[in-house]
Amino acid sequence: MLALQCASKGLSQFQGILGVALRFSSSLADEATFDLQPFKLHKLESGPSTTATLTRDDALTYYKQMQVIRRMETAAGNLYKSKIIRGFCHLYSGQEACCVGMESAIERDDPVITAYRAHGWTYMRGVSLVGVLSELTGRKTGCAQGKGGSMHMYNYNFFGGNGIVGAQVPLGAGIGFALKYQKKPNIVVALYGDGAANQGQLFETYNLAKLWNIPIIFVCENNGYGMGTSVDRAAASTDYYTRGDYVPGIWVDGMDVLAVREATRFARRYALKQGPILLECVTYRYHGHSMSDPGTSYRTRAEIQEVREKRDPISALKERMLSNNLAAADELKKIDLGVRKEVDVAVTAAKADPELPIEELYTHVYKNPPSGMKIRGCDNYSYNATM
């Protein structure tokens, strides 16, 4: 009898907890619809939808992805200050909505190529936190075995991470040409910054891409500053979305993950059928150009703080989720704590991982080299043979 009473009591407690959980879950919305800031169009009669539907599952996914990238970049900055990361290090903090929004609108088989501010994109293209942070610290479990560092990260259908300003854009067009030649149902995304937007090779690439109708989305991540030079001091025309001439373009609020997603969905459909299209994602970077740049000599701290308070992509998504009942505050706090723990674990692993032995300096110079191939200066045979 006592056992039955205890079981009954336990069942009632469980039913009570279940009832609270059900009431909690039923009070949350499955989706919500939002108005977006109007897009600006160049050589397009119509553009992306100015309303976007966001499901609860997608909202939680985007929120966590942006938080992971933000926390990862904060950790990278701290590792650099501790001299554990050496060389160049370009942080993506503030620009998270660009890579998260775009990745949600393309396929894994759609290649992506970007510049050297690549950590966020590397993570979104499937490299783990440990893979990114170990690469930054030059360790063997890095996505390029520690040989590429901050500026040269790669993964399946992710072609970097490129150190030469603007040079990834013609490479991206080459990838797009291969897709068309092989009749693959995919597009390529080629990203560059406003600092690279005045490079002559970009205009040459626009021309060939339009001439051959290559399935490519050119993306200018306009964060306002090329190194320490503001866009207004660098370009006679700062309407970067119009600068493809015959290539149509779209101006996008790059701090709004939904606007980026909708613009990319539209651009992907367009590129598959009609060829190249250009997106200008107006965004902002919170840090300097690289870790050697404090980022405050050419802009005020008040400017940075105002963007953080009024335009931050993570805060904006959080406010949308809470105000439209897509998530509860406690739920988002739990995600924040989980992300912090996940990044801390990855930092510890990255610092503990061994560096490559010196012999690895001579490997991976070529992919799949012929058997017995010797490389001058990289082995005893060729070194002695040239003495």
One Martini backbone bead per residue (centre of mass of N, CA, C, O) as a GRO file, in nm:
protein
  387
    1MET     BB    1   0.059   0.062  -0.022
    2LEU     BB    2   0.301   0.254   0.007
    3ALA     BB    3   0.404   0.212  -0.279
    4LEU     BB    4   0.147   0.317  -0.418
    5GLN     BB    5   0.156   0.600  -0.294
    6CYS     BB    6   0.434   0.679  -0.404
    7ALA     BB    7   0.366   0.636  -0.699
    8SER     BB    8   0.131   0.835  -0.707
    9LYS     BB    9   0.294   1.080  -0.620
   10GLY     BB   10   0.502   1.069  -0.851
   11LEU     BB   11   0.296   1.092  -1.079
   12SER     BB   12   0.179   1.368  -0.999
   13GLN     BB   13   0.444   1.522  -1.021
   14PHE     BB   14   0.496   1.459  -1.316
   15GLN     BB   15   0.229   1.580  -1.420
   16GLY     BB   16   0.295   1.864  -1.323
   17ILE     BB   17   0.551   1.908  -1.485
   18LEU     BB   18   0.426   1.846  -1.759
   19GLY     BB   19   0.215   2.069  -1.750
   20VAL     BB   20   0.415   2.305  -1.742
   21ALA     BB   21   0.564   2.233  -2.003
   22LEU     BB   22   0.316   2.250  -2.187
   23ARG     BB   23   0.240   2.540  -2.122
   24PHE     BB   24   0.509   2.658  -2.211
   25SER     BB   25   0.510   2.549  -2.508
   26SER     BB   26   0.219   2.659  -2.585
   27SER     BB   27   0.307   2.972  -2.544
   28LEU     BB   28   0.469   2.926  -2.792
   29ALA     BB   29   0.565   3.004  -3.098
   30ASP     BB   30   0.633   2.870  -3.417
   31GLU     BB   31   0.589   3.161  -3.558
   32ALA     BB   32   0.694   3.460  -3.746
   33THR     BB   33   0.637   3.790  -3.884
   34PHE     BB   34   0.845   4.024  -4.074
   35ASP     BB   35   0.963   4.334  -4.131
   36LEU     BB   36   1.173   4.481  -4.368
   37GLN     BB   37   1.409   4.649  -4.489
   38PRO     BB   38   1.438   4.795  -4.765
   39PHE     BB   39   1.547   4.732  -5.069
   40LYS     BB   40   1.802   4.793  -5.299
   41LEU     BB   41   1.799   4.840  -5.657
   42HIS     BB   42   1.978   4.695  -5.950
   43LYS     BB   43   1.853   4.595  -6.237
   44LEU     BB   44   1.560   4.549  -6.095
   45GLU     BB   45   1.215   4.501  -6.074
   46SER     BB   46   1.264   4.288  -5.846
   47GLY     BB   47   1.277   4.151  -5.515
   48PRO     BB   48   1.284   4.074  -5.221
   49SER     BB   49   1.118   4.013  -4.959
   50THR     BB   50   0.979   4.234  -4.693
   51THR     BB   51   0.906   3.955  -4.571
   52ALA     BB   52   0.949   3.729  -4.280
   53THR     BB   53   0.964   3.395  -4.182
   54LEU     BB   54   1.002   3.266  -3.842
   55THR     BB   55   1.103   3.005  -3.683
   56ARG     BB   56   1.184   2.875  -3.390
   57ASP     BB   57   1.415   2.689  -3.480
   58ASP     BB   58   1.569   2.898  -3.647
   59ALA     BB   59   1.610   3.107  -3.429
   60LEU     BB   60   1.783   2.928  -3.241
   61THR     BB   61   2.002   2.870  -3.448
   62TYR     BB   62   2.095   3.159  -3.512
   63TYR     BB   63   2.159   3.243  -3.226
   64LYS     BB   64   2.378   3.034  -3.167
   65GLN     BB   65   2.568   3.090  -3.403
   66MET     BB   66   2.628   3.387  -3.329
   67GLN     BB   67   2.732   3.330  -3.043
   68VAL     BB   68   2.967   3.151  -3.118
   69ILE     BB   69   3.120   3.356  -3.291
   70ARG     BB   70   3.148   3.576  -3.078
   71ARG     BB   71   3.294   3.400  -2.864
   72MET     BB   72   3.525   3.303  -3.045
   73GLU     BB   73   3.643   3.590  -3.102
   74THR     BB   74   3.702   3.661  -2.813
   75ALA     BB   75   3.901   3.428  -2.769
   76ALA     BB   76   4.097   3.507  -2.994
   77GLY     BB   77   4.175   3.779  -2.876
   78ASN     BB   78   4.292   3.663  -2.610
   79LEU     BB   79   4.506   3.478  -2.742
   80TYR     BB   80   4.661   3.706  -2.875
   81LYS     BB   81   4.729   3.870  -2.615
   82SER     BB   82   4.882   3.596  -2.507
   83LYS     BB   83   5.061   3.482  -2.758
   84ILE     BB   84   4.920   3.220  -2.897
   85ILE     BB   85   4.857   3.405  -3.124
   86ARG     BB   86   4.993   3.463  -3.440
   87GLY     BB   87   5.005   3.715  -3.642
   88PHE     BB   88   4.723   3.726  -3.799
   89CYS     BB   89   4.392   3.881  -3.689
   90HIS     BB   90   4.052   3.867  -3.804
   91LEU     BB   91   3.759   3.988  -3.688
   92TYR     BB   92   3.379   3.924  -3.690
   93SER     BB   93   3.259   4.112  -3.501
   94GLY     BB   94   2.918   4.208  -3.609
   95GLN     BB   95   2.896   3.998  -3.885
   96GLU     BB   96   2.715   3.738  -3.833
   97ALA     BB   97   2.459   3.775  -4.020
   98CYS     BB   98   2.592   3.709  -4.286
   99CYS     BB   99   2.678   3.406  -4.261
  100VAL     BB  100   2.415   3.295  -4.139
  101GLY     BB  101   2.213   3.393  -4.356
  102MET     BB  102   2.351   3.262  -4.604
  103GLU     BB  103   2.378   2.965  -4.515
  104SER     BB  104   2.057   2.929  -4.488
  105ALA     BB  105   2.028   2.982  -4.831
  106ILE     BB  106   2.221   2.748  -4.891
  107GLU     BB  107   2.423   2.495  -5.000
  108ARG     BB  108   2.673   2.272  -4.936
  109ASP     BB  109   2.736   2.263  -5.264
  110ASP     BB  110   2.795   2.564  -5.227
  111PRO     BB  111   3.039   2.757  -5.279
  112VAL     BB  112   3.297   2.932  -5.081
  113ILE     BB  113   3.459   3.262  -5.093
  114THR     BB  114   3.704   3.455  -4.910
  115ALA     BB  115   3.861   3.634  -4.703
  116TYR     BB  116   4.049   3.690  -4.399
  117ARG     BB  117   3.759   3.718  -4.254
  118ALA     BB  118   3.695   3.370  -4.171
  119HIS     BB  119   3.589   3.236  -3.908
  120GLY     BB  120   3.279   3.233  -3.939
  121TRP     BB  121   3.273   3.080  -4.209
  122THR     BB  122   3.419   2.827  -4.118
  123TYR     BB  123   3.205   2.738  -3.917
  124MET     BB  124   2.958   2.741  -4.124
  125ARG     BB  125   3.126   2.516  -4.308
  126GLY     BB  126   3.192   2.281  -4.059
  127VAL     BB  127   3.390   2.380  -3.855
  128SER     BB  128   3.502   2.347  -3.564
  129LEU     BB  129   3.606   2.505  -3.292
  130VAL     BB  130   3.870   2.350  -3.274
  131GLY     BB  131   3.951   2.387  -3.573
  132VAL     BB  132   3.979   2.694  -3.551
  133LEU     BB  133   4.157   2.739  -3.289
  134SER     BB  134   4.389   2.548  -3.376
  135GLU     BB  135   4.464   2.712  -3.624
  136LEU     BB  136   4.531   2.976  -3.477
  137THR     BB  137   4.757   2.813  -3.288
  138GLY     BB  138   4.911   2.593  -3.470
  139ARG     BB  139   4.763   2.312  -3.476
  140LYS     BB  140   4.697   1.982  -3.585
  141THR     BB  141   4.364   2.014  -3.552
  142GLY     BB  142   4.343   2.195  -3.762
  143CYS     BB  143   4.198   2.255  -4.073
  144ALA     BB  144   4.531   2.308  -4.166
  145GLN     BB  145   4.732   2.199  -3.944
  146GLY     BB  146   4.839   2.504  -3.868
  147LYS     BB  147   4.933   2.647  -4.160
  148GLY     BB  148   4.725   2.902  -4.195
  149GLY     BB  149   4.546   3.025  -3.999
  150SER     BB  150   4.348   3.301  -4.011
  151MET     BB  151   4.378   3.339  -4.349
  152HIS     BB  152   4.380   2.993  -4.400
  153MET     BB  153   4.081   2.843  -4.449
  154TYR     BB  154   3.933   2.506  -4.480
  155ASN     BB  155   3.678   2.320  -4.668
  156TYR     BB  156   3.413   2.196  -4.781
  157ASN     BB  157   3.337   2.432  -5.006
  158PHE     BB  158   3.593   2.598  -4.878
  159PHE     BB  159   3.827   2.858  -5.012
  160GLY     BB  160   3.840   3.068  -4.810
  161GLY     BB  161   4.086   3.237  -4.705
  162ASN     BB  162   4.242   3.532  -4.833
  163GLY     BB  163   4.528   3.755  -4.845
  164ILE     BB  164   4.454   3.889  -5.112
  165VAL     BB  165   4.314   4.163  -5.213
  166GLY     BB  166   4.040   4.039  -5.407
  167ALA     BB  167   4.147   3.754  -5.530
  168GLN     BB  168   3.885   3.572  -5.472
  169VAL     BB  169   3.695   3.663  -5.702
  170PRO     BB  170   3.817   3.527  -5.956
  171LEU     BB  171   3.817   3.250  -5.826
  172GLY     BB  172   3.510   3.232  -5.794
  173ALA     BB  173   3.451   3.246  -6.097
  174GLY     BB  174   3.598   2.982  -6.162
  175ILE     BB  175   3.411   2.803  -5.996
  176GLY     BB  176   3.152   2.886  -6.149
  177PHE     BB  177   3.244   2.786  -6.426
  178ALA     BB  178   3.266   2.489  -6.342
  179LEU     BB  179   2.970   2.449  -6.273
  180LYS     BB  180   2.865   2.511  -6.558
  181TYR     BB  181   3.037   2.308  -6.720
  182GLN     BB  182   2.921   2.060  -6.526
  183LYS     BB  183   2.613   2.105  -6.469
  184LYS     BB  184   2.557   2.228  -6.190
  185PRO     BB  185   2.309   2.307  -5.924
  186ASN     BB  186   2.503   2.570  -5.862
  187ILE     BB  187   2.658   2.812  -5.655
  188VAL     BB  188   2.866   3.097  -5.588
  189VAL     BB  189   3.036   3.258  -5.315
  190ALA     BB  190   3.181   3.595  -5.326
  191LEU     BB  191   3.381   3.763  -5.093
  192TYR     BB  192   3.410   4.113  -4.985
  193GLY     BB  193   3.528   4.423  -4.920
  194ASP     BB  194   3.530   4.763  -4.937
  195GLY     BB  195   3.845   4.771  -4.974
  196ALA     BB  196   3.821   4.582  -5.249
  197ALA     BB  197   3.610   4.737  -5.444
  198ASN     BB  198   3.858   4.900  -5.615
  199GLN     BB  199   3.949   4.667  -5.768
  200GLY     BB  200   4.014   4.576  -6.091
  201GLN     BB  201   3.952   4.264  -6.075
  202LEU     BB  202   3.650   4.294  -6.020
  203PHE     BB  203   3.562   4.422  -6.294
  204GLU     BB  204   3.665   4.193  -6.468
  205THR     BB  205   3.480   3.980  -6.338
  206TYR     BB  206   3.207   4.098  -6.395
  207ASN     BB  207   3.232   4.084  -6.700
  208LEU     BB  208   3.269   3.776  -6.737
  209ALA     BB  209   3.026   3.682  -6.571
  210LYS     BB  210   2.818   3.820  -6.764
  211LEU     BB  211   2.909   3.713  -7.038
  212TRP     BB  212   2.874   3.395  -6.913
  213ASN     BB  213   2.673   3.352  -6.683
  214ILE     BB  214   2.766   3.309  -6.396
  215PRO     BB  215   2.693   3.131  -6.090
  216ILE     BB  216   2.708   3.425  -5.898
  217ILE     BB  217   2.771   3.573  -5.573
  218PHE     BB  218   2.835   3.888  -5.495
  219VAL     BB  219   2.994   4.003  -5.179
  220CYS     BB  220   2.967   4.300  -4.993
  221GLU     BB  221   3.123   4.358  -4.687
  222ASN     BB  222   3.015   4.652  -4.543
  223ASN     BB  223   3.197   4.792  -4.257
  224GLY     BB  224   3.313   5.107  -4.340
  225TYR     BB  225   3.625   4.982  -4.341
  226GLY     BB  226   3.951   5.014  -4.482
  227MET     BB  227   4.085   4.960  -4.227
  228GLY     BB  228   4.119   5.319  -4.168
  229THR     BB  229   3.915   5.371  -4.413
  230SER     BB  230   3.659   5.520  -4.513
  231VAL     BB  231   3.434   5.503  -4.765
  232ASP     BB  232   3.423   5.818  -4.823
  233ARG     BB  233   3.754   5.821  -4.871
  234ALA     BB  234   3.763   5.573  -5.109
  235ALA     BB  235   3.482   5.648  -5.268
  236ALA     BB  236   3.282   5.798  -5.498
  237SER     BB  237   3.113   5.526  -5.478
  238THR     BB  238   2.903   5.368  -5.215
  239ASP     BB  239   2.725   5.194  -5.423
  240TYR     BB  240   2.811   4.876  -5.446
  241TYR     BB  241   2.551   4.742  -5.582
  242THR     BB  242   2.614   4.917  -5.868
  243ARG     BB  243   2.927   4.821  -5.965
  244GLY     BB  244   2.852   4.591  -6.194
  245ASP     BB  245   2.665   4.728  -6.390
  246TYR     BB  246   2.523   4.461  -6.551
  247VAL     BB  247   2.511   4.377  -6.263
  248PRO     BB  248   2.299   4.309  -6.043
  249GLY     BB  249   2.162   4.467  -5.735
  250ILE     BB  250   2.173   4.457  -5.358
  251TRP     BB  251   2.061   4.610  -5.075
  252VAL     BB  252   2.162   4.522  -4.733
  253ASP     BB  253   2.095   4.445  -4.407
  254GLY     BB  254   2.373   4.308  -4.232
  255MET     BB  255   2.221   4.309  -3.927
  256ASP     BB  256   2.000   4.116  -4.066
  257VAL     BB  257   1.942   3.786  -4.092
  258LEU     BB  258   1.676   3.794  -4.263
  259ALA     BB  259   1.766   3.979  -4.492
  260VAL     BB  260   2.000   3.802  -4.584
  261ARG     BB  261   1.838   3.549  -4.642
  262GLU     BB  262   1.639   3.666  -4.854
  263ALA     BB  263   1.852   3.776  -5.052
  264THR     BB  264   1.993   3.501  -5.102
  265ARG     BB  265   1.756   3.345  -5.213
  266PHE     BB  266   1.714   3.529  -5.453
  267ALA     BB  267   2.006   3.515  -5.570
  268ARG     BB  268   2.016   3.214  -5.623
  269ARG     BB  269   1.785   3.195  -5.825
  270TYR     BB  270   1.905   3.395  -6.023
  271ALA     BB  271   2.187   3.263  -6.081
  272LEU     BB  272   2.078   2.993  -6.198
  273LYS     BB  273   1.928   3.150  -6.449
  274GLN     BB  274   2.108   3.453  -6.503
  275GLY     BB  275   2.347   3.488  -6.308
  276PRO     BB  276   2.492   3.744  -6.188
  277ILE     BB  277   2.510   3.889  -5.849
  278LEU     BB  278   2.482   4.167  -5.613
  279LEU     BB  279   2.579   4.211  -5.270
  280GLU     BB  280   2.516   4.455  -5.010
  281CYS     BB  281   2.640   4.428  -4.680
  282VAL     BB  282   2.555   4.625  -4.417
  283THR     BB  283   2.794   4.659  -4.165
  284TYR     BB  284   3.005   4.575  -3.865
  285ARG     BB  285   3.303   4.635  -3.681
  286TYR     BB  286   3.428   4.630  -3.351
  287HIS     BB  287   3.701   4.600  -3.442
  288GLY     BB  288   3.968   4.612  -3.585
  289HIS     BB  289   4.113   4.505  -3.857
  290SER     BB  290   4.323   4.410  -3.650
  291MET     BB  291   4.512   4.344  -3.367
  292SER     BB  292   4.700   4.608  -3.442
  293ASP     BB  293   4.411   4.754  -3.429
  294PRO     BB  294   4.214   4.945  -3.218
  295GLY     BB  295   3.983   5.126  -3.382
  296THR     BB  296   4.008   5.459  -3.262
  297SER     BB  297   4.155   5.669  -3.469
  298TYR     BB  298   3.889   5.670  -3.698
  299ARG     BB  299   3.697   5.629  -3.447
  300THR     BB  300   3.462   5.623  -3.208
  301ARG     BB  301   3.343   5.481  -2.928
  302ALA     BB  302   3.054   5.586  -2.965
  303GLU     BB  303   2.999   5.449  -3.235
  304ILE     BB  304   3.029   5.160  -3.144
  305GLN     BB  305   2.818   5.171  -2.913
  306GLU     BB  306   2.573   5.243  -3.090
  307VAL     BB  307   2.571   4.985  -3.255
  308ARG     BB  308   2.543   4.788  -3.019
  309GLU     BB  309   2.264   4.914  -2.919
  310LYS     BB  310   2.100   4.940  -3.222
  311ARG     BB  311   2.242   4.691  -3.438
  312ASP     BB  312   2.277   4.431  -3.317
  313PRO     BB  313   2.221   4.112  -3.434
  314ILE     BB  314   2.165   3.956  -3.168
  315SER     BB  315   1.978   4.153  -3.020
  316ALA     BB  316   1.765   4.171  -3.246
  317LEU     BB  317   1.682   3.873  -3.242
  318LYS     BB  318   1.609   3.854  -2.946
  319GLU     BB  319   1.380   4.062  -2.952
  320ARG     BB  320   1.205   3.913  -3.156
  321MET     BB  321   1.166   3.654  -2.993
  322LEU     BB  322   1.041   3.777  -2.734
  323SER     BB  323   0.812   3.965  -2.866
  324ASN     BB  324   0.704   3.681  -3.035
  325ASN     BB  325   0.726   3.409  -2.869
  326LEU     BB  326   0.988   3.213  -2.961
  327ALA     BB  327   1.111   3.273  -2.669
  328ALA     BB  328   1.273   3.244  -2.367
  329ALA     BB  329   1.488   3.386  -2.156
  330ASP     BB  330   1.595   3.122  -2.023
  331GLU     BB  331   1.663   2.980  -2.287
  332LEU     BB  332   1.881   3.186  -2.385
  333LYS     BB  333   2.060   3.165  -2.137
  334LYS     BB  334   2.129   2.867  -2.178
  335ILE     BB  335   2.273   2.908  -2.446
  336ASP     BB  336   2.491   3.099  -2.347
  337LEU     BB  337   2.619   2.901  -2.142
  338GLY     BB  338   2.678   2.675  -2.346
  339VAL     BB  339   2.865   2.838  -2.530
  340ARG     BB  340   3.077   2.912  -2.325
  341LYS     BB  341   3.159   2.621  -2.261
  342GLU     BB  342   3.231   2.531  -2.550
  343VAL     BB  343   3.459   2.740  -2.591
  344ASP     BB  344   3.634   2.671  -2.346
  345VAL     BB  345   3.696   2.382  -2.437
  346ALA     BB  346   3.829   2.462  -2.709
  347VAL     BB  347   4.058   2.630  -2.591
  348THR     BB  348   4.190   2.407  -2.427
  349ALA     BB  349   4.243   2.219  -2.669
  350ALA     BB  350   4.415   2.421  -2.839
  351LYS     BB  351   4.645   2.453  -2.621
  352ALA     BB  352   4.709   2.131  -2.591
  353ASP     BB  353   4.783   2.094  -2.864
  354PRO     BB  354   5.007   1.997  -3.079
  355GLU     BB  355   5.253   2.065  -3.272
  356LEU     BB  356   5.415   2.049  -3.548
  357PRO     BB  357   5.657   1.908  -3.692
  358ILE     BB  358   5.918   2.011  -3.890
  359GLU     BB  359   5.863   1.805  -4.126
  360GLU     BB  360   5.581   1.943  -4.214
  361LEU     BB  361   5.696   2.174  -4.391
  362TYR     BB  362   5.718   1.957  -4.657
  363THR     BB  363   5.414   1.930  -4.666
  364HIS     BB  364   5.152   2.010  -4.877
  365VAL     BB  365   5.247   2.166  -5.135
  366TYR     BB  366   5.087   1.939  -5.271
  367LYS     BB  367   4.831   1.774  -5.421
  368ASN     BB  368   4.892   1.472  -5.503
  369PRO     BB  369   5.177   1.381  -5.557
  370PRO     BB  370   5.397   1.226  -5.717
  371SER     BB  371   5.581   0.967  -5.700
  372GLY     BB  372   5.894   1.085  -5.587
  373MET     BB  373   5.869   1.373  -5.547
  374LYS     BB  374   6.071   1.665  -5.560
  375ILE     BB  375   6.163   1.953  -5.355
  376ARG     BB  376   6.326   2.224  -5.361
  377GLY     BB  377   6.457   2.265  -5.032
  378CYS     BB  378   6.270   2.005  -4.890
  379ASP     BB  379   6.525   1.807  -4.924
  380ASN     BB  380   6.820   1.643  -4.929
  381TYR     BB  381   6.845   1.581  -5.227
  382SER     BB  382   6.794   1.867  -5.353
  383TYR     BB  383   6.994   2.019  -5.182
  384ASN     BB  384   7.253   1.860  -5.268
  385ALA     BB  385   7.208   1.892  -5.586
  386THR     BB  386   7.251   2.229  -5.557
  387MET     BB  387   7.557   2.258  -5.442
   0.00000   0.00000   0.00000
